[in-house]
Short mmCIF file of C-alpha atoms in Angstrom, two decimals:
data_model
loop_
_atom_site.label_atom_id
_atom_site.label_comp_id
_atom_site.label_asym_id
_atom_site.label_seq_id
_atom_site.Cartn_x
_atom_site.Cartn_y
_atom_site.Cartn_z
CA UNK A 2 41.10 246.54 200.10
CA UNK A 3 38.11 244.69 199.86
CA UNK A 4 37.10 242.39 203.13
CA UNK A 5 36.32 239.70 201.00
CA UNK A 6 38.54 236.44 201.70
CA UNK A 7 38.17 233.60 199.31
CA UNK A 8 40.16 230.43 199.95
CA UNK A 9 40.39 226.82 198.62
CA UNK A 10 38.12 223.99 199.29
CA UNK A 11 40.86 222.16 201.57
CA UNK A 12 42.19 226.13 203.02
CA UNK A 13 45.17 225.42 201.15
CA UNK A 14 45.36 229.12 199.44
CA UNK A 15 43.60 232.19 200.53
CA UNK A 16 43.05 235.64 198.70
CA UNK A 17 42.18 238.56 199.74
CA UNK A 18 41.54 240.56 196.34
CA UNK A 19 41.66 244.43 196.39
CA UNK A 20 38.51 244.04 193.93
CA UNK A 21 35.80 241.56 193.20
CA UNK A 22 32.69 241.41 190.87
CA UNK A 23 30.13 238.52 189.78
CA UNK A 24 29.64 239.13 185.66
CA UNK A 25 26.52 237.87 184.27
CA UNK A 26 27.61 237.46 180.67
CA UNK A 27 31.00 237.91 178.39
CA UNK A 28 30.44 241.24 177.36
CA UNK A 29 30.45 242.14 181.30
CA UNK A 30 33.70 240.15 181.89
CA UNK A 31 34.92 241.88 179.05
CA UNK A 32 34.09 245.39 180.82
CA UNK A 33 35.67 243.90 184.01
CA UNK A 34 39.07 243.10 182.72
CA UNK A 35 38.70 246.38 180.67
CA UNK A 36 38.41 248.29 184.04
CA UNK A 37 41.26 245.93 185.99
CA UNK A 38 43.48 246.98 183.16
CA UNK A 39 42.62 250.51 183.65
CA UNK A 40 44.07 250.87 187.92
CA UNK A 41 46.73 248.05 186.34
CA UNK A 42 44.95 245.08 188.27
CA UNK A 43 45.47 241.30 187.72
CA UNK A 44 42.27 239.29 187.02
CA UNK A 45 41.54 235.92 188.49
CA UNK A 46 38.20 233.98 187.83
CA UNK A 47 38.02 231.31 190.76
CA UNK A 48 35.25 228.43 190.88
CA UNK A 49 34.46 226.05 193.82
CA UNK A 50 37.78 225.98 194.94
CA UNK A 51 38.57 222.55 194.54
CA UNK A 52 42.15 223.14 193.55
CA UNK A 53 44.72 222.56 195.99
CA UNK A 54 47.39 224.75 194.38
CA UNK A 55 46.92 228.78 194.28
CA UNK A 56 45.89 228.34 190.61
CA UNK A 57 43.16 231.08 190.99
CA UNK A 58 44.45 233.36 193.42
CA UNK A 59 44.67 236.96 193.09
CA UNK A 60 45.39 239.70 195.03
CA UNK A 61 43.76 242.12 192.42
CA UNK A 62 40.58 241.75 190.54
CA UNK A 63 38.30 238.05 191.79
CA UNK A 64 35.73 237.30 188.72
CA UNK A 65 33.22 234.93 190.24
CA UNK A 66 31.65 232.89 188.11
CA UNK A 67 28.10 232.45 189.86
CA UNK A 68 25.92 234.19 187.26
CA UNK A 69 27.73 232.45 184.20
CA UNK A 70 25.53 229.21 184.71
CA UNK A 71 23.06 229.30 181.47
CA UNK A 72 22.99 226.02 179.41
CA UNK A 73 23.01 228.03 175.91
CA UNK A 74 22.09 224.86 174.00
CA UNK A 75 21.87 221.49 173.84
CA UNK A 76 22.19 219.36 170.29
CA UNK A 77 21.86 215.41 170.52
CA UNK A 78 21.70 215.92 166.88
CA UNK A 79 25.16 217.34 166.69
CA UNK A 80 26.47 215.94 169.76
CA UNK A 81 27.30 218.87 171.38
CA UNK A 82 25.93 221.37 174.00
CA UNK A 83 27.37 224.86 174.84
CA UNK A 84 27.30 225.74 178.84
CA UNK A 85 28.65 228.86 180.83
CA UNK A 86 31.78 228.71 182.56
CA UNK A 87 30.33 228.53 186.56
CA UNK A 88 27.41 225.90 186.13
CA UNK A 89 28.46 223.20 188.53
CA UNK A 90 29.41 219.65 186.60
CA UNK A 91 26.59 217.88 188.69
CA UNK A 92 23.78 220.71 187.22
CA UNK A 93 25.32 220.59 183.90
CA UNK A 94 24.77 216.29 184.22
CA UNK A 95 21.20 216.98 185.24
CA UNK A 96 20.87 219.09 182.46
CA UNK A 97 22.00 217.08 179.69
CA UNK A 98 19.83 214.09 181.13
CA UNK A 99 16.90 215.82 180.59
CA UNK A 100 17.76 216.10 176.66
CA UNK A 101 18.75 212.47 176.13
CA UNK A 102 22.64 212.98 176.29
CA UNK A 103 25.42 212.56 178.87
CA UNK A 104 29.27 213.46 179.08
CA UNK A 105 31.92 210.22 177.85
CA UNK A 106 33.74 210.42 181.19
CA UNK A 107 33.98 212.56 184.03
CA UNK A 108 35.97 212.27 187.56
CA UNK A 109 34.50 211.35 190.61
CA UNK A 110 34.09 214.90 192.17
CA UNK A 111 31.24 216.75 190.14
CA UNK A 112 30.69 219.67 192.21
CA UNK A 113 33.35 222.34 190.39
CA UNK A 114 32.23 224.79 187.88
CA UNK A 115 32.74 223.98 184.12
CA UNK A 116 35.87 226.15 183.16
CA UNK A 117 37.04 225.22 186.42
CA UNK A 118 37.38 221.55 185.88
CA UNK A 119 38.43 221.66 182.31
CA UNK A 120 41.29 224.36 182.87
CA UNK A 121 42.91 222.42 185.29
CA UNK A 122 42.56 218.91 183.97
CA UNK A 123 39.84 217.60 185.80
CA UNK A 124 39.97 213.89 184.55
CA UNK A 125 38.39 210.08 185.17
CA UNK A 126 39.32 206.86 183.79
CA UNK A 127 38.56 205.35 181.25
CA UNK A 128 40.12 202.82 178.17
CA UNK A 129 39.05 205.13 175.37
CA UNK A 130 37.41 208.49 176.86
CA UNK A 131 39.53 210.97 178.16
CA UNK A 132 39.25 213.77 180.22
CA UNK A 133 37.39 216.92 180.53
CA UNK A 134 39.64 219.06 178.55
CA UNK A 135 39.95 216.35 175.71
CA UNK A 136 35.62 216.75 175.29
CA UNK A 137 35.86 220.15 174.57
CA UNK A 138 35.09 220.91 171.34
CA UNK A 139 34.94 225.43 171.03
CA UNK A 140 35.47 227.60 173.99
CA UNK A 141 34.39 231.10 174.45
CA UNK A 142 37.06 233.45 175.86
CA UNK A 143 37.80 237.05 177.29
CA UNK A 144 41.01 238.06 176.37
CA UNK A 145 43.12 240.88 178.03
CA UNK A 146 42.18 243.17 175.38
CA UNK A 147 39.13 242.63 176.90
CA UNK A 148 38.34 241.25 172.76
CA UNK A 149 35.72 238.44 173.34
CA UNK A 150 36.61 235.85 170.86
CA UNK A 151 35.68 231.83 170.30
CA UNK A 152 38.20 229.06 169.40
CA UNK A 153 38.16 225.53 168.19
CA UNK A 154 40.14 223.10 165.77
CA UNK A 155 39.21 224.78 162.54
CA UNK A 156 39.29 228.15 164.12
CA UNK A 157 42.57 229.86 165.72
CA UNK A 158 43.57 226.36 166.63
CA UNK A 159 46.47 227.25 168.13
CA UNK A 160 44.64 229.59 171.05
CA UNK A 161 42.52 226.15 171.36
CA UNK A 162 45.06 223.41 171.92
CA UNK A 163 46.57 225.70 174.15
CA UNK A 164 43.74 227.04 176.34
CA UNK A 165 41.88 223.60 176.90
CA UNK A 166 44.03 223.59 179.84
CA UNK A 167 44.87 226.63 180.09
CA UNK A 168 44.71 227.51 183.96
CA UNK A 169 43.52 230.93 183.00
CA UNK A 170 46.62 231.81 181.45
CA UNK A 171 45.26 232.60 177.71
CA UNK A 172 42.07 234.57 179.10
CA UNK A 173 38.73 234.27 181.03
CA UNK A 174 36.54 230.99 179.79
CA UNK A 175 33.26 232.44 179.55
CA UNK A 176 31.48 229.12 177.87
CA UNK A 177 32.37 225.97 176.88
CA UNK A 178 30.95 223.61 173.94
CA UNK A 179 31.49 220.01 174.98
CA UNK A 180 31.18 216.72 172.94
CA UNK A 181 27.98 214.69 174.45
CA UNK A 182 26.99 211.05 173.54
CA UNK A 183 23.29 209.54 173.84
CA UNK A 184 22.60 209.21 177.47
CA UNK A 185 24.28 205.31 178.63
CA UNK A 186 24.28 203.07 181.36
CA UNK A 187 26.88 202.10 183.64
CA UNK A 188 27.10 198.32 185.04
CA UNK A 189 29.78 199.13 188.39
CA UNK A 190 31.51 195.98 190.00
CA UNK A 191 33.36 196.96 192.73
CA UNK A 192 35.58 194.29 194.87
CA UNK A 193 38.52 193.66 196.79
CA UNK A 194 41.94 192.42 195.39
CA UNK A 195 45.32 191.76 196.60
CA UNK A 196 47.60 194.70 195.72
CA UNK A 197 49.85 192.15 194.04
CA UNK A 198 47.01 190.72 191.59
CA UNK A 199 45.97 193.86 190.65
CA UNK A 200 49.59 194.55 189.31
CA UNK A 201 49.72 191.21 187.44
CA UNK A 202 46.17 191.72 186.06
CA UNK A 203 47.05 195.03 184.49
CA UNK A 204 46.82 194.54 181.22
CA UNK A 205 43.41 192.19 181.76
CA UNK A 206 41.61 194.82 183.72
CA UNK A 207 42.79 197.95 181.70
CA UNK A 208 41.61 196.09 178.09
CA UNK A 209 38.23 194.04 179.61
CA UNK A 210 37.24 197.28 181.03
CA UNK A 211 35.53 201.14 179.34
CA UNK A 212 36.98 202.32 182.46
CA UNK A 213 38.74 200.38 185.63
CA UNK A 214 40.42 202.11 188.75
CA UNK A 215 41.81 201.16 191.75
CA UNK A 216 42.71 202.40 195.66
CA UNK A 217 45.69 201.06 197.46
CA UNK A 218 45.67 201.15 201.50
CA UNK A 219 49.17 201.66 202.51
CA UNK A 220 50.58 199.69 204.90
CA UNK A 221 48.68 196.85 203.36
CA UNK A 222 48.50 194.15 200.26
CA UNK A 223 45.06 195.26 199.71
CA UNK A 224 42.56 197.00 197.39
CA UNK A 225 39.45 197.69 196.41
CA UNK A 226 38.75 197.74 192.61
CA UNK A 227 36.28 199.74 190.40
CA UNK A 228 35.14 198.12 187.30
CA UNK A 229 32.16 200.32 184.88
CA UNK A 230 30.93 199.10 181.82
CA UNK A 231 28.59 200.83 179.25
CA UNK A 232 25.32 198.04 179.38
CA UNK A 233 22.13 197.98 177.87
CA UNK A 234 20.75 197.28 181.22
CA UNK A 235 18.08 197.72 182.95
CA UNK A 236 19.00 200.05 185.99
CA UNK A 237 19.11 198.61 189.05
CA UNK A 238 20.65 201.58 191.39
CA UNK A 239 21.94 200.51 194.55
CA UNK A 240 19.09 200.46 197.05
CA UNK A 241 18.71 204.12 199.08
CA UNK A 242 20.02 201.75 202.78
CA UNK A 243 23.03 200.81 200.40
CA UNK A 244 24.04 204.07 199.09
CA UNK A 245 23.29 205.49 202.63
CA UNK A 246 25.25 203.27 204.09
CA UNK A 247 28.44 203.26 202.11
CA UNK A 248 28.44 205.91 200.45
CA UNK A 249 27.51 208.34 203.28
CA UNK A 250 28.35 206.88 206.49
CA UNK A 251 31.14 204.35 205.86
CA UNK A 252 32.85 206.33 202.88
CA UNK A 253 32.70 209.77 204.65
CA UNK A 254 30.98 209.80 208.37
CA UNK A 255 33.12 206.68 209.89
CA UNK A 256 36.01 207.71 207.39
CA UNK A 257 35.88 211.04 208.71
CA UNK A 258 35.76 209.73 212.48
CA UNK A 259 38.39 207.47 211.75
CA UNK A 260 41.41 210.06 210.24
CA UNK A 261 40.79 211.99 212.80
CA UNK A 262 42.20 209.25 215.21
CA UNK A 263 44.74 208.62 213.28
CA UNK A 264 45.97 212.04 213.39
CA UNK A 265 45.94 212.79 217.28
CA UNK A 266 47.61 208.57 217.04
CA UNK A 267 49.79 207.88 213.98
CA UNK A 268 50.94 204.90 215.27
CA UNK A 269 47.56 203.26 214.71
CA UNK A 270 47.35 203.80 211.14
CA UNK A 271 48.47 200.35 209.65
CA UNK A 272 46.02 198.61 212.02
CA UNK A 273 43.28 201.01 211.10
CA UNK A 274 43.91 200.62 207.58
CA UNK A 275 43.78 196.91 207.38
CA UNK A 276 40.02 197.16 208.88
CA UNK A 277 39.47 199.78 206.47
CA UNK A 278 40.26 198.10 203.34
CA UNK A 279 37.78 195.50 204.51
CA UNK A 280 35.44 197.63 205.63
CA UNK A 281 33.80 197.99 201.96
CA UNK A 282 32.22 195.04 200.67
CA UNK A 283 31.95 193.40 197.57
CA UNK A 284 28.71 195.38 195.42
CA UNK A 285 27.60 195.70 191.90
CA UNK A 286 24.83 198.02 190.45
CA UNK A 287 23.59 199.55 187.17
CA UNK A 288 22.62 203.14 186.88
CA UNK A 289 22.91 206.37 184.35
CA UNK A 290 26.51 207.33 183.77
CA UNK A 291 27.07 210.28 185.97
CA UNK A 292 26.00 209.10 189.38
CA UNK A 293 28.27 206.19 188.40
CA UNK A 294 30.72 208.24 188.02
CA UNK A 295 30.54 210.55 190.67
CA UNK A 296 30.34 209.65 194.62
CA UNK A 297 30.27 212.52 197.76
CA UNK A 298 33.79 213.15 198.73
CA UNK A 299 32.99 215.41 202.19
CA UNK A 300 35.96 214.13 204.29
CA UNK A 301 38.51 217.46 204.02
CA UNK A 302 42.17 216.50 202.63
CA UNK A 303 44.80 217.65 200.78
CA UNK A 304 45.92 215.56 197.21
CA UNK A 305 49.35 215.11 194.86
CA UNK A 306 48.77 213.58 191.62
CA UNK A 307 51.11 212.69 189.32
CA UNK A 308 50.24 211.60 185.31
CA UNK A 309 53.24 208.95 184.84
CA UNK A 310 53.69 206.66 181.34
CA UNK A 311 51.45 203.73 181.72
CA UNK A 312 54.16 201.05 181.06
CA UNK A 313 55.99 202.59 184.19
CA UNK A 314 53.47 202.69 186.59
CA UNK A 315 53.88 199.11 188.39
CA UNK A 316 57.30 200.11 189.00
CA UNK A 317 56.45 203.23 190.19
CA UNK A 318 53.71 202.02 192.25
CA UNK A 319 56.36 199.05 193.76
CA UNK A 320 58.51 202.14 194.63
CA UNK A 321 55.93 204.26 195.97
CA UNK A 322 54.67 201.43 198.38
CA UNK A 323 58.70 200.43 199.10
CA UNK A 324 59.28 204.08 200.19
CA UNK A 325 56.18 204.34 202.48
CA UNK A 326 57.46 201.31 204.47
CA UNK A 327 61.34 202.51 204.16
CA UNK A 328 60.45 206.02 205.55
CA UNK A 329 57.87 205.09 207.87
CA UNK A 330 55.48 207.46 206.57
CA UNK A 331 51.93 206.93 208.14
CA UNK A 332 49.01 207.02 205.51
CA UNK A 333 45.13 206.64 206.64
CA UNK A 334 43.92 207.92 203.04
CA UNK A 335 44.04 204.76 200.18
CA UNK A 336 46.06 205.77 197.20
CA UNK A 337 43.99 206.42 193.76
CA UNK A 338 44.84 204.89 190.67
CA UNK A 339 43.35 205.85 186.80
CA UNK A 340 43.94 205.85 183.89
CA UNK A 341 43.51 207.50 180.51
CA UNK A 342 43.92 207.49 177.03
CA UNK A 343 46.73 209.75 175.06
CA UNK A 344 45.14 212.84 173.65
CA UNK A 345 45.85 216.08 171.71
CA UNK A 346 45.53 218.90 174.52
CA UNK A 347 48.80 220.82 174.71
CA UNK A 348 48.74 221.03 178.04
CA UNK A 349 46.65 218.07 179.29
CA UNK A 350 48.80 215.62 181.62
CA UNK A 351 47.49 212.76 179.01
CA UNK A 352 49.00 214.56 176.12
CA UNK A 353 50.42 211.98 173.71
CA UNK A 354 50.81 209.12 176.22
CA UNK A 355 48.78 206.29 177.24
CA UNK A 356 48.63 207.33 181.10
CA UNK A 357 48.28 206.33 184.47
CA UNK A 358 47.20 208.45 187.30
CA UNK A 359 48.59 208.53 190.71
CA UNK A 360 46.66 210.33 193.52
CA UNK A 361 47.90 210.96 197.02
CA UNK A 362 45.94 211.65 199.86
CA UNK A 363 46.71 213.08 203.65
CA UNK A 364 44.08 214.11 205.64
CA UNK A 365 43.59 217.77 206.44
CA UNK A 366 45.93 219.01 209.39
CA UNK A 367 47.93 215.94 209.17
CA UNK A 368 51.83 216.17 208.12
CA UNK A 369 52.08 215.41 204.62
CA UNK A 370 55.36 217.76 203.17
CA UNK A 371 57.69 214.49 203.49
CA UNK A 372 55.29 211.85 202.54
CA UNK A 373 54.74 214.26 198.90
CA UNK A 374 58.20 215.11 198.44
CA UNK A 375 59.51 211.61 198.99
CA UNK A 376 57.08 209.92 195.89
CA UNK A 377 57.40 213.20 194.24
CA UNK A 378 60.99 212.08 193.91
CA UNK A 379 59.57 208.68 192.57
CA UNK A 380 57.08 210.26 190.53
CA UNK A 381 59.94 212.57 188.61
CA UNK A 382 61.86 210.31 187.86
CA UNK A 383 59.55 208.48 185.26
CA UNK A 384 58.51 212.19 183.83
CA UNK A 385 55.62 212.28 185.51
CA UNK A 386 53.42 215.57 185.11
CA UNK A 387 51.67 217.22 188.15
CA UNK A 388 48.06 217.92 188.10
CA UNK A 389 47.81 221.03 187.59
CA UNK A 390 45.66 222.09 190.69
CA UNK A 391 46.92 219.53 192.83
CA UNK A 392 49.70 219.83 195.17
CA UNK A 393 53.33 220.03 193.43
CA UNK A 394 56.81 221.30 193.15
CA UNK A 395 57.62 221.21 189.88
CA UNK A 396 58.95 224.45 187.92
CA UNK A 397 59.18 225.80 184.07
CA UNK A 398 62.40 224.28 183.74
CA UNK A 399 60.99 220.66 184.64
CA UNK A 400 57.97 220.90 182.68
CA UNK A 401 59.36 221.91 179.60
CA UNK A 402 60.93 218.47 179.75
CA UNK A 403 57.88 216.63 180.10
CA UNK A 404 55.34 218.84 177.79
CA UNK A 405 56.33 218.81 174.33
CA UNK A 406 54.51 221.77 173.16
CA UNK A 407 54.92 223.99 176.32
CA UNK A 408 57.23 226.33 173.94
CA UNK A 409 54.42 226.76 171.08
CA UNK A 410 51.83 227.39 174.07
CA UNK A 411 53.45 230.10 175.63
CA UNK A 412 54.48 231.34 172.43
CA UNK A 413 50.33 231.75 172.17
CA UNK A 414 50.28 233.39 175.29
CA UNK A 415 52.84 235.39 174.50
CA UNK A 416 50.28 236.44 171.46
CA UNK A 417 47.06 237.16 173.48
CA UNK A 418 48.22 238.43 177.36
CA UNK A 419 51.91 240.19 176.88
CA UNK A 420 51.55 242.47 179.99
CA UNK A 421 50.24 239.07 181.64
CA UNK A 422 47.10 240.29 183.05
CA UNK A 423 45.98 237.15 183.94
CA UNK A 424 49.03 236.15 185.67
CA UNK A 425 49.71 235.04 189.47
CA UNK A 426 52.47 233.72 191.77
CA UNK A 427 51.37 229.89 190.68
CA UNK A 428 52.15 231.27 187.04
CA UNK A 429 54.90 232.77 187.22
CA UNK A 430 56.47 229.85 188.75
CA UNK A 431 55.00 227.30 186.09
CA UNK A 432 55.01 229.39 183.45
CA UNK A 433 57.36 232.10 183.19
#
């Protein structure tokens, strides 16, 4: 038993593996799940640990992916570039910068690895880009044959659509070829609005917008709204006292200071939040896509997100906002709204709807298993789909009602891991 203990960015899951080993390259992946399948040992590769769920754990072999961070190539000609599975999203922006060429959409968290983000879902918002997972355009694999093999549309599709998100299931992501655009400019607007007027603006500030979000502070009729549009400029970043000061102190220092009050005193929450959501002014700024996209998130929590059908998400939110006040749930963290296009992943949460995203938020240490359950409940009962490395209930039986080609992808997985040696607890209880 190794002493090794590797555990989730919010300490959510732990693992203590009885092996570990940091590959370099898929043929020495290959040679690791070779050996794991020789002493009958089920293989993990973990990232940053960014997942709140015990997607990666393992209590048998641990790949790490921190020597599987080459950039292989990079083609603004073809529009696509081929990266390892552990380079961190933020290097692999940097990288593709330097060439001319960016990423359509990202989320706002760009420190996981590659095969990381995309095998859970990672996502933004956007009108007409989707996800992670939905960029991909070839993948790389280890399978538990310890075969290395590559996938895409035109070539075993089927191990594709499926293994986009895959959560590890079909085999160990080595690389990953991604669809890049020329490199673009962001114009941000961000501003408060009434909770109410966002909801009646919907359909306005989903069309007039390449990608539009918004966070709702329980226990109040307010938000603060993210507008970024693709403009020919020029950049004018937000001034280094600006970004300092709410990006860094307001959005994480005071923020930080400030949940940790209303922890030790719950009852303060609804007065804290109503400074909070005016805390943030009005600002607008112009700079390259992905530090647009991305912001510092170092305040610890713990997240449920739920993909629901677009046309049911005022309703939902109505609910969600009726049952905080009904149950007298307190909530310091603002609740995240996005949105994305329908796409043809098998096992994305966006797959064939037009979706909405809805994130929960408690602060770490703080009581959240009634405030989740209770708009879990609301969630469900629009056929929501969990993130799949965010907090959840949900079981085989329920997602096979909301994923119409679960079947055909575990029919694939069937193909390529029968003894499941890539399985895990979190598997077996969404999987099998």
């Amino acid at each position: 038993m190794t002493d090794v203990l590797w555990h989730t960015w919010a300490d959510t899951h732990q693992a203590r593996p009885r092996r570990t080993a940091t590959p370099g390259g898929a043929a020495e992946v290959a040679a690791a799940v070779s050996s794991a399948a020789d002493d009958d040992l089920r293989v993990r590769m973990v990232g940053t640990g960014h997942s709140f769920t015990d997607v990666a754990v393992t209590d048998g072999l641990l790949l790490s992916p921190t020597s599987l961070t080459r950039v292989r190539s990079v083609d603004p000609e073809a529009g696509t570039a081929t990266v390892e599975a552990g380079l961190p999203l933020c290097d692999f922006n940097d990288v593709l910068a330097e060439h001319g060429v960016a990423l359509a959409n990202m989320g706002d968290i760009a420190v996981q690895t590659m095969a990381g983000a995309v095998q859970t879902g990672t996502h933004g918002t956007g009108r007409d880009a989707g996800g992670l997972a939905s960029q991909v355009v070839g993948l790389e694999m280890v399978l538990a044959d310890g075969s290395v093999v590559e996938c895409s549309a035109e070539r075993d599709p089927d191990l594709f659509h499926a293994a986009r998100v895959g959560l590890g299931a079909f085999g160990v992501v080595t690389a990953l070829t991604m669809a890049v655009r020329p490199s673009f400019l962001l114009h941000a607007r961000e501003e408060p609005m009434p909770f109410e007027e966002v909801l009646e603006r919907l359909p306005e500030l989903r069309a007039d917008n390449d990608h539009f979000e918004f966070f709702w502070f329980p226990h109040t009729g307010n938000t603060n709204t993210k507008r970024n549009n693709i403009t020919r400029g020029p950049a004018r970043p937000l001034s280094p006292f600006r970004k300092w000061l709410d990006d860094d102190f307001l959005s994480n220092t005071l923020f930080e200071g400030v949940n940790r009050v209303c922890r030790r005193f719950p009852g303060a929450v609804p007065a804290v939040n109503r400074i909070s959501s005016r805390a943030l002014s009005a600002r607008s700024y112009t700079d390259a896509s992905h530090r647009v996209f991305a912001s510092v998130r170092d305040v610890r929590f713990v997240e449920m997100e739920y993909a629901v059908p677009a046309e049911h998400l005022v309703d939902v939110l109505r609910e969600a906002r009726s049952v905080v006040d009904r149950r007298g749930h307190r909530v310091s963290f603002p609740v995240e709204v996005r949105f994305a296009p329908a796409d043809d992943v098998w096992l994305s949460t966006a797959y064939g709807r037009d979706t909405a995203y809805v994130a929960v938020h408690m602060y770490k240490g703080t009581p959240h298993e009634d405030y989740f359950a209770d708009l879990e409940a609301v969630f469900t009962s629009v056929g929501g789909r969990p993130h799949w490395g965010k907090m959840h209930t949900r079981d085989r039986a329920y997602l096979e009602e909301v994923y119409p080609r679960l079947g055909e992808a575990l029919a694939v997985r069937d193909r390529v891991d029968p003894g499941r040696r890539f399985g895990n607890a979190y598997l077996e209880r969404v999987l099998d």
